[in-house]
Tab-separated table of C-alpha atoms in Angstrom:
chain	number	residue	atom	x	y	z
A	1	MET	CA	-12.499	25.791	4.256
A	2	LEU	CA	-9.297	23.787	4.340
A	3	THR	CA	-6.465	25.489	6.219
A	4	ALA	CA	-2.899	25.372	4.943
A	5	GLY	CA	-1.373	25.263	8.415
A	6	GLY	CA	-3.925	23.054	10.109
A	7	THR	CA	-3.963	19.412	11.186
A	8	PRO	CA	-5.899	16.571	9.513
A	9	GLU	CA	-8.513	16.812	12.265
A	10	ASP	CA	-9.164	20.449	11.342
A	11	ALA	CA	-10.699	19.344	8.038
A	12	ILE	CA	-13.535	17.421	9.729
A	13	GLY	CA	-16.814	19.148	8.900
A	14	VAL	CA	-15.463	20.801	5.751
A	15	VAL	CA	-17.616	20.497	2.607
A	16	LEU	CA	-15.682	20.024	-0.639
A	17	ASN	CA	-17.155	21.674	-3.736
A	18	GLN	CA	-20.550	21.893	-2.001
A	19	ARG	CA	-20.786	18.137	-2.508
A	20	TYR	CA	-18.800	16.037	-0.025
A	21	LYS	CA	-18.841	16.658	3.735
A	22	LEU	CA	-15.867	15.229	5.648
A	23	MET	CA	-17.336	13.428	8.669
A	24	ARG	CA	-14.442	11.699	10.436
A	25	LEU	CA	-10.753	10.919	10.061
A	26	VAL	CA	-10.288	7.266	9.082
A	27	GLY	CA	-6.508	7.149	8.839
A	28	GLU	CA	-3.412	8.984	7.697
A	29	GLY	CA	-0.006	8.330	6.188
A	30	GLY	CA	3.069	10.357	5.382
A	31	LEU	CA	1.425	12.215	2.507
A	32	ALA	CA	-2.311	12.249	2.989
A	33	ALA	CA	-5.249	11.669	5.297
A	34	VAL	CA	-8.359	9.621	4.559
A	35	TYR	CA	-11.816	10.660	5.729
A	36	GLU	CA	-15.287	9.189	5.729
A	37	ALA	CA	-17.383	11.605	3.696
A	38	HIS	CA	-21.099	11.981	2.981
A	39	GLU	CA	-22.245	12.987	-0.476
A	40	LEU	CA	-24.827	15.644	0.313
A	41	ALA	CA	-27.056	15.108	-2.721
A	42	THR	CA	-27.404	11.332	-2.332
A	43	GLY	CA	-26.451	10.533	1.255
A	44	ALA	CA	-23.890	8.028	-0.035
A	45	ARG	CA	-20.807	7.419	2.081
A	46	HIS	CA	-17.357	7.451	0.510
A	47	ALA	CA	-13.714	7.589	1.536
A	48	ILE	CA	-11.884	10.776	0.518
A	49	LYS	CA	-8.114	11.177	0.470
A	50	LEU	CA	-6.673	14.672	1.018
A	51	LEU	CA	-3.056	15.803	0.917
A	52	HIS	CA	-1.691	16.842	4.301
A	53	PRO	CA	-1.720	20.624	4.826
A	54	GLN	CA	2.071	21.005	4.570
A	55	PHE	CA	1.989	19.756	0.964
A	56	ARG	CA	-0.939	21.790	-0.354
A	57	GLN	CA	1.160	24.799	-1.342
A	58	GLN	CA	3.810	22.731	-3.132
A	59	ARG	CA	2.778	22.832	-6.769
A	60	THR	CA	4.806	19.839	-7.950
A	61	ILE	CA	3.324	17.581	-5.266
A	62	VAL	CA	-0.229	18.839	-5.883
A	63	GLU	CA	0.060	18.275	-9.636
A	64	ARG	CA	1.625	14.833	-9.170
A	65	PHE	CA	-1.106	13.817	-6.712
A	66	TYR	CA	-3.809	14.828	-9.191
A	67	ALA	CA	-2.061	13.047	-12.062
A	68	GLU	CA	-1.788	9.853	-10.049
A	69	ALA	CA	-5.476	10.134	-9.118
A	70	LYS	CA	-6.212	9.862	-12.836
A	71	THR	CA	-4.020	6.771	-13.004
A	72	CYS	CA	-5.814	5.108	-10.090
A	73	PHE	CA	-9.194	5.973	-11.614
A	74	SER	CA	-8.242	3.917	-14.678
A	75	LEU	CA	-7.405	0.792	-12.653
A	76	LYS	CA	-10.584	-1.238	-12.275
A	77	HIS	CA	-10.331	-4.632	-10.597
A	78	PRO	CA	-12.090	-6.399	-7.675
A	79	HIS	CA	-8.824	-6.407	-5.701
A	80	ILE	CA	-7.945	-2.737	-6.288
A	81	THR	CA	-9.628	0.014	-4.278
A	82	ASN	CA	-12.175	1.650	-6.574
A	83	VAL	CA	-11.608	5.342	-7.303
A	84	ILE	CA	-15.006	6.945	-7.981
A	85	ALA	CA	-13.911	10.491	-8.793
A	86	TYR	CA	-11.157	13.046	-8.309
A	87	ASP	CA	-11.204	16.821	-8.269
A	88	TYR	CA	-9.721	20.011	-6.829
A	89	ALA	CA	-11.331	21.621	-3.788
A	90	GLU	CA	-12.168	25.321	-3.840
A	91	ASP	CA	-8.711	26.219	-2.532
A	92	GLY	CA	-6.948	24.065	-5.122
A	93	THR	CA	-6.317	21.024	-2.909
A	94	PRO	CA	-6.668	17.823	-4.927
A	95	TYR	CA	-8.726	14.995	-3.479
A	96	ILE	CA	-9.666	11.451	-4.431
A	97	VAL	CA	-13.099	9.912	-3.838
A	98	MET	CA	-13.014	6.152	-3.223
A	99	ASP	CA	-15.226	3.332	-2.028
A	100	LEU	CA	-15.586	3.311	1.761
A	101	LEU	CA	-14.327	-0.103	2.844
A	102	HIS	CA	-15.399	-2.012	5.941
A	103	GLY	CA	-12.834	-4.255	7.566
A	104	CYS	CA	-9.228	-3.605	8.583
A	105	PRO	CA	-5.752	-3.242	7.096
A	106	LEU	CA	-3.607	-6.356	7.162
A	107	ASP	CA	-1.151	-4.796	9.618
A	108	GLU	CA	-3.945	-4.338	12.181
A	109	TYR	CA	-5.056	-7.943	11.681
A	110	LEU	CA	-1.511	-9.221	12.265
A	111	LEU	CA	-1.043	-6.984	15.299
A	112	VAL	CA	-3.933	-8.820	16.965
A	113	ASN	CA	-3.650	-12.312	15.481
A	114	LYS	CA	0.130	-12.497	14.814
A	115	THR	CA	-0.235	-15.020	11.971
A	116	MET	CA	-2.818	-16.185	9.458
A	117	PRO	CA	-3.671	-19.771	8.406
A	118	VAL	CA	-2.285	-20.607	4.986
A	119	GLU	CA	-5.856	-21.344	3.859
A	120	GLN	CA	-6.625	-17.641	4.374
A	121	ALA	CA	-3.235	-16.178	3.487
A	122	GLY	CA	-3.024	-17.984	0.154
A	123	PRO	CA	-6.205	-16.456	-1.340
A	124	ILE	CA	-5.115	-13.028	-0.079
A	125	LEU	CA	-1.755	-13.359	-1.835
A	126	TYR	CA	-3.569	-14.552	-4.960
A	127	GLY	CA	-5.780	-11.453	-4.889
A	128	VAL	CA	-2.758	-9.187	-4.449
A	129	LEU	CA	-1.026	-10.828	-7.413
A	130	GLN	CA	-4.123	-10.373	-9.567
A	131	ALA	CA	-4.167	-6.674	-8.696
A	132	LEU	CA	-0.452	-6.363	-9.447
A	133	SER	CA	-0.922	-8.105	-12.780
A	134	VAL	CA	-3.495	-5.501	-13.840
A	135	ALA	CA	-1.365	-2.586	-12.637
A	136	HIS	CA	1.852	-3.909	-14.157
A	137	GLY	CA	0.018	-4.462	-17.431
A	138	ALA	CA	-0.829	-0.748	-17.355
A	139	GLY	CA	2.808	0.147	-16.710
A	140	ILE	CA	2.308	0.950	-13.006
A	141	VAL	CA	4.679	-0.342	-10.321
A	142	HIS	CA	3.270	0.114	-6.818
A	143	ARG	CA	6.628	0.476	-4.983
A	144	ASP	CA	5.021	0.731	-1.538
A	145	LEU	CA	3.291	-2.615	-1.112
A	146	LYS	CA	3.043	-3.442	2.601
A	147	PRO	CA	0.462	-4.692	5.141
A	148	GLN	CA	-0.821	-1.144	5.742
A	149	ASN	CA	-1.771	-0.917	2.052
A	150	LEU	CA	-3.667	-4.216	1.952
A	151	PHE	CA	-7.221	-3.856	3.245
A	152	LEU	CA	-9.150	-6.967	4.324
A	153	VAL	CA	-12.906	-7.030	3.784
A	154	PRO	CA	-14.395	-10.018	5.663
A	155	GLU	CA	-16.770	-12.436	3.957
A	156	GLN	CA	-19.401	-14.655	5.561
A	157	ASN	CA	-17.394	-17.800	4.772
A	158	GLY	CA	-14.523	-16.673	6.998
A	159	GLN	CA	-12.291	-15.607	4.126
A	160	TYR	CA	-11.242	-12.077	3.200
A	161	VAL	CA	-11.408	-10.059	0.013
A	162	VAL	CA	-8.186	-8.070	-0.223
A	163	LYS	CA	-8.131	-4.556	-1.669
A	164	VAL	CA	-4.776	-3.074	-2.659
A	165	LEU	CA	-4.557	0.615	-1.727
A	166	ASP	CA	-2.398	3.502	-2.921
A	167	PHE	CA	-1.456	2.564	-6.466
A	168	GLY	CA	0.344	5.612	-7.809
A	169	ILE	CA	1.423	6.944	-4.416
A	170	ALA	CA	5.110	6.260	-5.061
A	171	LYS	CA	5.431	8.984	-7.703
A	172	VAL	CA	3.882	11.492	-5.315
A	173	MET	CA	6.392	10.377	-2.682
A	174	ASP	CA	9.194	11.033	-5.152
A	175	ALA	CA	8.017	14.619	-5.505
A	176	ALA	CA	7.778	14.964	-1.720
A	177	GLY	CA	11.339	13.868	-1.110
A	178	GLY	CA	11.598	10.205	-1.935
A	179	MET	CA	10.728	6.768	-0.652
A	180	GLY	CA	12.065	6.117	2.834
A	181	SER	CA	12.582	9.823	3.643
A	182	LYS	CA	10.834	12.025	6.175
A	183	THR	CA	8.859	15.211	5.729
A	184	GLN	CA	9.578	18.350	7.718
A	185	THR	CA	6.977	17.179	10.247
A	186	GLY	CA	8.667	13.802	10.667
A	187	ALA	CA	6.144	11.750	8.677
A	188	VAL	CA	7.851	8.810	7.003
A	189	LEU	CA	7.458	8.390	3.240
A	190	GLY	CA	7.894	4.806	2.150
A	191	THR	CA	8.647	1.669	4.152
A	192	PRO	CA	12.234	0.390	3.921
A	193	GLY	CA	11.402	-3.055	5.351
A	194	TYR	CA	9.374	-3.874	2.224
A	195	MET	CA	11.718	-2.395	-0.361
A	196	SER	CA	13.568	-4.747	-2.671
A	197	PRO	CA	17.385	-4.493	-2.762
A	198	GLU	CA	17.277	-2.670	-6.090
A	199	GLN	CA	14.700	-0.223	-4.711
A	200	ILE	CA	16.889	0.526	-1.691
A	201	MET	CA	19.739	1.381	-4.052
A	202	ASP	CA	17.647	3.459	-6.492
A	203	ALA	CA	13.934	3.818	-5.747
A	204	LYS	CA	13.060	5.261	-9.147
A	205	GLN	CA	14.796	2.640	-11.285
A	206	VAL	CA	12.665	-0.411	-10.546
A	207	ASP	CA	10.374	-2.714	-12.481
A	208	PRO	CA	7.404	-4.934	-11.506
A	209	ARG	CA	9.699	-7.440	-9.830
A	210	THR	CA	10.150	-5.039	-6.906
A	211	ASP	CA	6.433	-5.485	-6.105
A	212	LEU	CA	6.841	-9.271	-6.264
A	213	TRP	CA	9.596	-9.013	-3.657
A	214	ALA	CA	7.289	-6.991	-1.384
A	215	ALA	CA	4.446	-9.484	-1.921
A	216	GLY	CA	6.801	-12.260	-0.823
A	217	VAL	CA	7.760	-10.366	2.343
A	218	VAL	CA	4.107	-9.750	3.204
A	219	PHE	CA	3.144	-13.392	2.602
A	220	TYR	CA	6.052	-14.562	4.783
A	221	GLU	CA	4.848	-12.290	7.583
A	222	MET	CA	1.279	-13.531	7.266
A	223	LEU	CA	2.400	-17.125	7.671
A	224	THR	CA	5.090	-16.730	10.356
A	225	GLY	CA	4.479	-13.476	12.203
A	226	HIS	CA	8.111	-12.543	11.513
A	227	HIS	CA	9.984	-10.496	8.947
A	228	PRO	CA	12.133	-12.680	6.654
A	229	PHE	CA	15.185	-10.459	7.201
A	230	GLY	CA	15.159	-10.158	10.971
A	231	GLU	CA	13.366	-8.160	13.605
A	232	ASP	CA	15.763	-5.223	13.991
A	233	ASN	CA	14.728	-2.373	11.709
A	234	LEU	CA	18.124	-0.669	12.079
A	235	SER	CA	20.076	-3.603	10.667
A	236	ARG	CA	17.395	-5.000	8.375
A	237	ILE	CA	18.402	-2.904	5.368
A	238	ILE	CA	21.969	-4.245	5.523
A	239	THR	CA	20.613	-7.769	5.829
A	240	ILE	CA	18.363	-7.285	2.789
A	241	LEU	CA	21.323	-6.063	0.751
A	242	LYS	CA	23.825	-8.707	1.827
A	243	GLU	CA	22.263	-11.733	3.519
A	244	PRO	CA	19.725	-14.417	2.570
A	245	HIS	CA	16.310	-14.410	4.225
A	246	ASP	CA	15.534	-16.658	7.167
A	247	PRO	CA	14.076	-19.949	5.896
A	248	VAL	CA	10.340	-20.103	6.537
A	249	SER	CA	10.935	-23.414	8.332
A	250	LYS	CA	12.802	-21.488	11.062
A	251	TYR	CA	9.417	-20.340	12.342
A	252	ARG	CA	7.049	-22.831	10.702
A	253	PRO	CA	8.646	-26.255	10.072
A	254	ASP	CA	5.287	-27.441	8.730
A	255	LEU	CA	5.570	-24.929	5.859
A	256	ALA	CA	9.010	-26.015	4.635
A	257	LYS	CA	7.464	-26.885	1.247
A	258	TRP	CA	6.961	-23.135	0.663
A	259	GLU	CA	10.701	-22.451	0.815
A	260	LEU	CA	11.266	-22.708	-2.933
A	261	PHE	CA	8.550	-20.107	-3.440
A	262	PHE	CA	10.207	-17.671	-1.031
A	263	GLN	CA	13.622	-18.328	-2.540
A	264	ARG	CA	12.325	-17.056	-5.879
A	265	CYS	CA	10.438	-14.097	-4.400
A	266	LEU	CA	13.254	-12.939	-2.131
A	267	VAL	CA	16.342	-13.437	-4.260
A	268	ARG	CA	18.526	-10.378	-4.871
A	269	ASP	CA	19.408	-11.454	-8.418
A	270	LEU	CA	16.570	-10.085	-10.540
A	271	GLU	CA	17.126	-12.701	-13.221
A	272	LYS	CA	16.358	-15.443	-10.690
A	273	ARG	CA	13.236	-13.780	-9.270
A	274	TYR	CA	9.747	-14.419	-10.629
A	275	ASP	CA	9.335	-12.460	-13.841
A	276	SER	CA	5.708	-11.494	-13.347
A	277	ALA	CA	2.713	-11.714	-11.050
A	278	GLU	CA	1.197	-14.257	-13.438
A	279	GLN	CA	4.222	-16.490	-13.102
């Protein structure tokens, strides 16, 4: 059984609803842990997301997590992680069953490779924008788009298929204390370096253009290996609110032709930013 006071590792070996056995911990964030699970009846392997133990007794968070699982289940697109099912475990803990992906998150790729050729980064951005278009059309703003939430599945031709993770997670974060805050255990909820200026000021009052800002930041990092608003996390928020981004040519003079694109992605004035992922 799941234990309310345990650690994510304690859930390994647990069988949910006599159907899914949790085999190993794949990763964890501020709100939840992800496990590789085996479906006992079929032998199929899936990824299962479980709320961290400290949240399982908080009714508002549990209900919000389950509601957002329904939302994610409705989003079907090649560049959005496929949600297969969702349910409550025997003790009332909600969980989400997803496709088990093989590859690595974008942040791990960049940690090793630093940058990505524009011939690879461009198709990844295009895939992200397609996913955002579908979500925004359904009235869903991601609000936590970042390299950790972009999973790269390698193809034989050397390119990557990108899968956007964690659509719907922002509303659960709101219930847990808000984007950019910490839990009682110190786990960070939200990532300030990827928040748009309007999101920093009021995380709940944003529209799809906040995701376009984050997509621009991620693309800039893929191409240059640097954050467009400086390397110091402590001062970066002030820079985002008050200063322009570093021109991409500062790090990659050969990519100066992309500057107009970044100027429209990373402009504080919403009326000057791209209106939609399609645009």
